[in-house]
Amino acid sequence: MAVGSVRVGPVVPRPGLRVWELLDHERFLGPAFVTPALLLITLLVAYPFCMALYFAMSNAFIGRPSHFIGLRNFVGLWESDAFRQTFQNAFVFTGASVALKLVLGMTLALLLNQQLWFKRMIRGAVLLPWVIPTALSTLGWWWMFNSLYSVVNWTGLALGLMDPPGPNWLGQKYYAMTAVVTVNVWRGLPFFAITILAGLVSIPRELYEAAEADGAGPVARFWHVTLPMLKPVLAIVVLFSTIFTFSDFNIVYVLTHGGPINSTHLFATLARQVGLESGQIGQGAAISLYLFPVLMLVVWAQLKFVRRQVY
């Protein structure tokens, strides 16, 4: 059919238009957005985790065929002195580091929340330990703790706090653990300080004014206003820090390699030594997954606590 000089025929929908019409429906739009995320999680998280779980339950050794042996790797690890020492190190290292980061991070956040000169510059400087690559900054600490050129010892001797020649930080058991905890606290302190500071800024000023009108001093305001309002933030910060500290690798590997005599080994460094350097892939995977059920329980308990605080 022709109208004037223009021919009018049946309207054929374009393919692109048909796709946009389908995406207007929630039943198509939802899966379209979720599918890429599911693919990424499957490829980058689920598949490596399942492979690690399979290796942990097998007698896999580099260059040899492997067989399923159940939980034998997990049980057999307790016969190793190095693993028992690592198990103890992990809890000492994580407990001391997270506790120090919590106290120092809270203190630093309270200071940064005050009216200070150059406050923005100071807040930016606090993030420096996070900006520098971990391996590079840990090399700087390795030099500061060096037995011959230790800046820490030189400063302590100059101030009269140490007796010559000063402690061998990386060569003695307890000093080495102190050194790795110190570097971990230095590295993780910005995460605590900035996150807690964000929580402090979000507390309504009216609560402090009402508490002050009731005669509450600074300590009472902190105890009855600041701390209860920060509980969800603190729970999340402690949760993430606990997981990251348990699985820390860079600091210990660069600073001490797990020594002296396994006194600073963590699960990640021991798993690397057993699984890659010794070739026992099965035992290495079992070491790296040993605390997975415990950490899952901690995550579930803390997320339940946070949900209860929020709702």
Coordinates of C-alpha atoms in Angstrom, one line a residue:
M1 CA 0.0 0.0 0.0
A2 CA 1.3 3.5 -0.9
V3 CA 0.3 6.8 0.8
G4 CA 1.5 9.7 -1.4
S5 CA 5.1 8.8 -2.3
V6 CA 5.7 6.7 0.9
R7 CA 5.1 2.9 0.9
V8 CA 3.7 1.6 4.2
G9 CA 4.2 -2.1 5.0
P10 CA 3.9 -4.3 8.1
V11 CA 6.0 -3.2 11.1
V12 CA 8.9 -5.6 11.7
P13 CA 10.4 -5.3 15.3
R14 CA 14.2 -4.8 15.3
P15 CA 16.2 -7.4 17.3
G16 CA 17.8 -4.8 19.5
L17 CA 14.4 -3.4 20.4
R18 CA 13.2 -6.9 21.3
V19 CA 16.1 -7.3 23.8
W20 CA 15.3 -4.0 25.6
E21 CA 11.7 -5.0 25.9
L22 CA 12.7 -8.3 27.5
L23 CA 15.0 -6.4 30.0
D24 CA 12.0 -4.3 31.1
H25 CA 10.7 -7.4 32.8
E26 CA 12.1 -8.2 36.2
R27 CA 12.3 -12.0 35.6
F28 CA 14.8 -11.3 32.8
L29 CA 16.6 -8.3 34.2
G30 CA 17.5 -10.0 37.5
P31 CA 19.2 -13.1 36.0
A32 CA 21.0 -10.8 33.5
F33 CA 22.6 -8.8 36.3
V34 CA 23.3 -11.8 38.5
T35 CA 24.8 -14.2 35.9
P36 CA 28.1 -12.4 35.4
A37 CA 28.7 -12.2 39.2
L38 CA 27.9 -15.9 39.6
L39 CA 30.3 -16.8 36.8
L40 CA 33.1 -14.7 38.4
I41 CA 32.5 -16.3 41.8
T42 CA 32.4 -19.7 40.3
L43 CA 35.6 -19.3 38.4
L44 CA 37.7 -17.2 40.9
V45 CA 36.4 -18.5 44.2
A46 CA 34.4 -21.7 44.1
Y47 CA 36.6 -23.7 41.6
P48 CA 39.9 -22.9 43.5
F49 CA 38.3 -23.7 46.8
C50 CA 36.9 -27.0 45.6
M51 CA 40.4 -27.9 44.2
A52 CA 42.0 -27.0 47.5
L53 CA 39.4 -29.2 49.3
Y54 CA 40.1 -32.1 47.0
F55 CA 43.9 -31.7 47.4
A56 CA 43.5 -31.6 51.2
M57 CA 41.7 -34.9 51.2
S58 CA 44.2 -36.6 48.9
N59 CA 47.8 -37.7 49.0
A60 CA 48.7 -35.4 46.2
F61 CA 52.5 -35.0 45.6
I62 CA 54.1 -33.0 42.8
G63 CA 54.6 -35.3 39.8
R64 CA 52.7 -38.3 41.1
P65 CA 49.1 -39.5 40.7
S66 CA 46.9 -38.7 43.8
H67 CA 44.3 -40.8 45.6
F68 CA 41.5 -39.8 48.0
I69 CA 42.4 -40.5 51.6
G70 CA 39.7 -38.6 53.5
L71 CA 40.7 -36.6 56.6
R72 CA 44.0 -38.4 57.1
N73 CA 46.0 -35.3 56.2
F74 CA 44.2 -33.2 58.9
V75 CA 44.7 -35.8 61.6
G76 CA 48.3 -36.6 60.6
L77 CA 49.3 -32.9 60.9
W78 CA 49.2 -33.1 64.7
E79 CA 52.2 -35.5 64.6
S80 CA 54.3 -32.6 63.3
D81 CA 56.1 -30.3 65.8
A82 CA 56.2 -27.5 63.2
F83 CA 52.4 -27.6 62.8
R84 CA 51.7 -27.6 66.5
Q85 CA 54.0 -24.6 66.9
T86 CA 52.3 -22.9 63.9
F87 CA 48.9 -23.5 65.5
Q88 CA 50.0 -21.8 68.7
N89 CA 51.7 -19.0 66.7
A90 CA 48.6 -18.2 64.7
F91 CA 46.4 -17.6 67.8
V92 CA 49.2 -15.6 69.6
F93 CA 49.9 -13.5 66.5
T94 CA 46.2 -12.9 65.7
G95 CA 45.1 -12.2 69.3
A96 CA 47.9 -9.7 70.0
S97 CA 47.7 -8.0 66.7
V98 CA 43.9 -7.5 66.6
A99 CA 43.8 -6.4 70.2
L100 CA 46.5 -3.8 69.7
K101 CA 45.0 -2.6 66.4
L102 CA 41.6 -2.2 68.1
V103 CA 42.9 -0.1 71.1
L104 CA 45.3 2.0 69.0
G105 CA 42.8 2.4 66.1
M106 CA 40.1 3.6 68.5
T107 CA 42.5 6.0 70.2
L108 CA 43.7 7.4 66.8
A109 CA 40.1 7.7 65.5
L110 CA 39.1 9.7 68.6
L111 CA 42.1 12.0 68.1
L112 CA 41.3 12.5 64.4
N113 CA 37.7 13.3 65.2
Q114 CA 38.9 16.4 67.2
Q115 CA 39.4 19.9 65.8
L116 CA 43.1 19.7 64.7
W117 CA 45.3 21.8 62.5
F118 CA 46.0 20.3 59.1
K119 CA 43.4 17.6 59.9
R120 CA 42.9 16.6 56.3
M121 CA 46.7 16.2 55.8
I122 CA 47.0 14.1 59.0
R123 CA 44.1 11.9 57.9
G124 CA 45.8 11.4 54.5
A125 CA 49.2 10.6 56.2
V126 CA 47.5 7.9 58.4
L127 CA 46.7 6.0 55.2
L128 CA 50.4 5.8 54.1
P129 CA 51.0 2.2 55.6
W130 CA 48.1 1.0 53.4
V131 CA 49.3 2.8 50.2
I132 CA 52.9 1.3 50.2
P133 CA 53.1 -2.3 48.9
T134 CA 53.3 -4.7 51.8
A135 CA 56.4 -6.5 50.6
L136 CA 58.3 -3.2 50.1
S137 CA 57.3 -1.7 53.5
T138 CA 58.2 -5.0 55.2
L139 CA 61.6 -4.9 53.6
G140 CA 62.0 -1.5 55.3
W141 CA 61.1 -3.0 58.6
W142 CA 63.5 -5.9 58.0
W143 CA 66.3 -3.3 57.7
M144 CA 65.2 -1.5 60.9
F145 CA 65.2 -4.9 62.8
N146 CA 68.5 -6.0 61.2
S147 CA 70.9 -7.4 63.8
L148 CA 73.9 -5.3 62.6
Y149 CA 72.2 -2.1 61.3
S150 CA 69.1 -1.9 63.4
V151 CA 67.7 1.6 63.7
V152 CA 65.5 0.4 66.5
N153 CA 68.5 -0.8 68.6
W154 CA 70.5 2.4 67.7
T155 CA 67.6 4.6 68.9
G156 CA 67.1 2.5 72.1
L157 CA 70.8 2.6 72.9
A158 CA 70.9 6.4 72.3
L159 CA 68.0 6.9 74.7
G160 CA 69.4 4.5 77.3
L161 CA 66.5 2.1 77.0
M162 CA 68.6 -0.9 76.0
D163 CA 71.9 -2.4 77.0
P164 CA 74.6 -2.9 74.2
P165 CA 74.4 -4.5 71.7
G166 CA 70.6 -4.6 71.9
P167 CA 68.2 -7.5 71.1
N168 CA 68.6 -9.6 68.0
W169 CA 65.0 -9.0 66.8
L170 CA 64.8 -11.5 64.0
G171 CA 67.1 -14.2 65.5
Q172 CA 65.4 -14.9 68.8
K173 CA 62.0 -16.5 69.3
Y174 CA 60.1 -14.0 71.4
Y175 CA 61.7 -11.0 69.8
A176 CA 60.8 -12.3 66.3
M177 CA 57.2 -12.7 67.2
T178 CA 57.2 -9.2 68.7
A179 CA 58.7 -7.9 65.4
V180 CA 56.0 -9.5 63.2
V181 CA 53.2 -8.4 65.5
T182 CA 54.6 -4.8 65.4
V183 CA 54.7 -4.7 61.6
N184 CA 51.2 -6.2 61.3
V185 CA 49.8 -3.6 63.7
W186 CA 51.6 -0.8 61.8
R187 CA 50.1 -2.2 58.6
G188 CA 46.5 -2.7 59.8
L189 CA 46.1 0.4 62.0
P190 CA 44.8 2.7 59.2
F191 CA 42.0 0.2 58.4
F192 CA 40.8 0.4 62.1
A193 CA 41.3 4.1 62.5
I194 CA 39.6 5.2 59.3
T195 CA 36.6 2.8 59.7
I196 CA 36.1 3.7 63.3
L197 CA 36.4 7.4 62.4
A198 CA 33.6 7.0 59.8
G199 CA 31.5 5.5 62.6
L200 CA 32.3 8.3 64.9
V201 CA 31.3 11.0 62.4
S202 CA 27.9 9.3 61.8
I203 CA 26.9 9.5 65.5
P204 CA 24.3 12.3 66.0
R205 CA 25.6 15.2 68.0
E206 CA 22.2 15.5 69.8
L207 CA 23.1 12.3 71.7
Y208 CA 26.2 13.9 73.1
E209 CA 24.4 17.2 73.9
A210 CA 21.7 15.3 75.8
A211 CA 24.2 13.2 77.7
E212 CA 26.2 16.4 78.6
A213 CA 22.9 18.1 79.7
D214 CA 22.4 15.1 82.1
G215 CA 25.8 15.7 83.6
A216 CA 27.8 13.0 81.8
G217 CA 31.6 13.6 81.6
P218 CA 33.9 12.6 78.8
V219 CA 34.3 9.0 80.0
A220 CA 30.6 8.5 80.6
R221 CA 29.8 9.9 77.2
F222 CA 32.3 7.5 75.6
W223 CA 31.0 4.5 77.6
H224 CA 27.3 5.2 77.2
V225 CA 27.1 6.9 73.8
T226 CA 30.1 6.3 71.7
L227 CA 30.8 2.7 72.4
P228 CA 27.2 1.4 72.0
M229 CA 26.8 3.3 68.7
L230 CA 30.1 1.9 67.4
K231 CA 29.3 -1.8 68.3
P232 CA 28.3 -2.8 64.7
V233 CA 31.3 -1.0 63.2
L234 CA 33.7 -2.6 65.7
A235 CA 32.2 -6.0 65.1
I236 CA 32.7 -5.8 61.3
V237 CA 36.3 -4.3 61.7
V238 CA 37.3 -7.0 64.1
L239 CA 35.8 -9.7 62.0
F240 CA 37.6 -8.7 58.8
S241 CA 40.9 -8.1 60.7
T242 CA 40.7 -11.5 62.4
I243 CA 40.3 -13.3 59.0
F244 CA 43.1 -11.2 57.3
T245 CA 45.5 -11.6 60.2
F246 CA 45.0 -15.4 60.5
S247 CA 45.7 -15.7 56.8
D248 CA 48.6 -13.2 56.7
F249 CA 51.6 -14.3 54.6
N250 CA 53.6 -11.3 53.2
I251 CA 54.9 -9.9 56.5
V252 CA 56.1 -13.2 58.0
Y253 CA 57.5 -14.5 54.8
V254 CA 59.5 -11.4 54.0
L255 CA 60.6 -10.6 57.6
T256 CA 61.4 -14.1 59.1
H257 CA 60.5 -16.9 56.7
G258 CA 58.8 -18.5 59.6
G259 CA 61.9 -18.6 61.7
P260 CA 63.8 -18.9 64.0
I261 CA 63.0 -22.6 64.4
N262 CA 59.3 -22.2 63.3
S263 CA 58.6 -19.7 66.0
T264 CA 56.8 -17.2 63.7
H265 CA 55.3 -19.6 61.1
L266 CA 51.6 -19.0 60.3
F267 CA 49.3 -21.3 58.4
A268 CA 49.9 -19.6 55.1
T269 CA 53.7 -19.6 55.3
L270 CA 53.8 -23.2 56.6
A271 CA 51.4 -24.3 53.8
R272 CA 53.7 -22.7 51.2
Q273 CA 56.8 -24.4 52.7
V274 CA 55.1 -27.9 52.9
G275 CA 53.0 -27.7 49.7
L276 CA 55.4 -25.9 47.3
E277 CA 58.9 -26.3 48.6
S278 CA 58.5 -29.9 49.8
G279 CA 56.1 -30.9 47.1
Q280 CA 53.4 -32.3 49.5
I281 CA 50.4 -30.6 47.9
G282 CA 47.9 -32.6 49.9
Q283 CA 49.4 -31.7 53.3
G284 CA 49.9 -28.1 52.2
A285 CA 46.3 -27.7 51.3
A286 CA 45.2 -29.3 54.5
I287 CA 47.3 -26.8 56.5
S288 CA 45.8 -23.8 54.7
L289 CA 42.2 -25.1 55.2
Y290 CA 42.7 -26.2 58.8
L291 CA 40.9 -23.3 60.4
F292 CA 38.2 -22.9 57.8
P293 CA 35.4 -24.4 59.9
V294 CA 36.4 -22.3 62.9
L295 CA 36.6 -19.1 60.9
M296 CA 33.2 -19.8 59.3
L297 CA 31.7 -20.2 62.8
V298 CA 33.3 -16.8 63.9
V299 CA 31.9 -15.1 60.7
W300 CA 28.4 -16.5 61.3
A301 CA 28.4 -15.5 65.0
Q302 CA 29.6 -11.9 64.3
L303 CA 27.3 -11.3 61.4
K304 CA 24.4 -12.5 63.6
F305 CA 25.5 -10.1 66.3
V306 CA 25.7 -7.2 63.8
R307 CA 22.3 -8.0 62.4
R308 CA 20.8 -8.0 65.9
Q309 CA 22.4 -4.6 66.6
V310 CA 21.2 -3.0 63.4
Y311 CA 17.6 -4.3 63.5

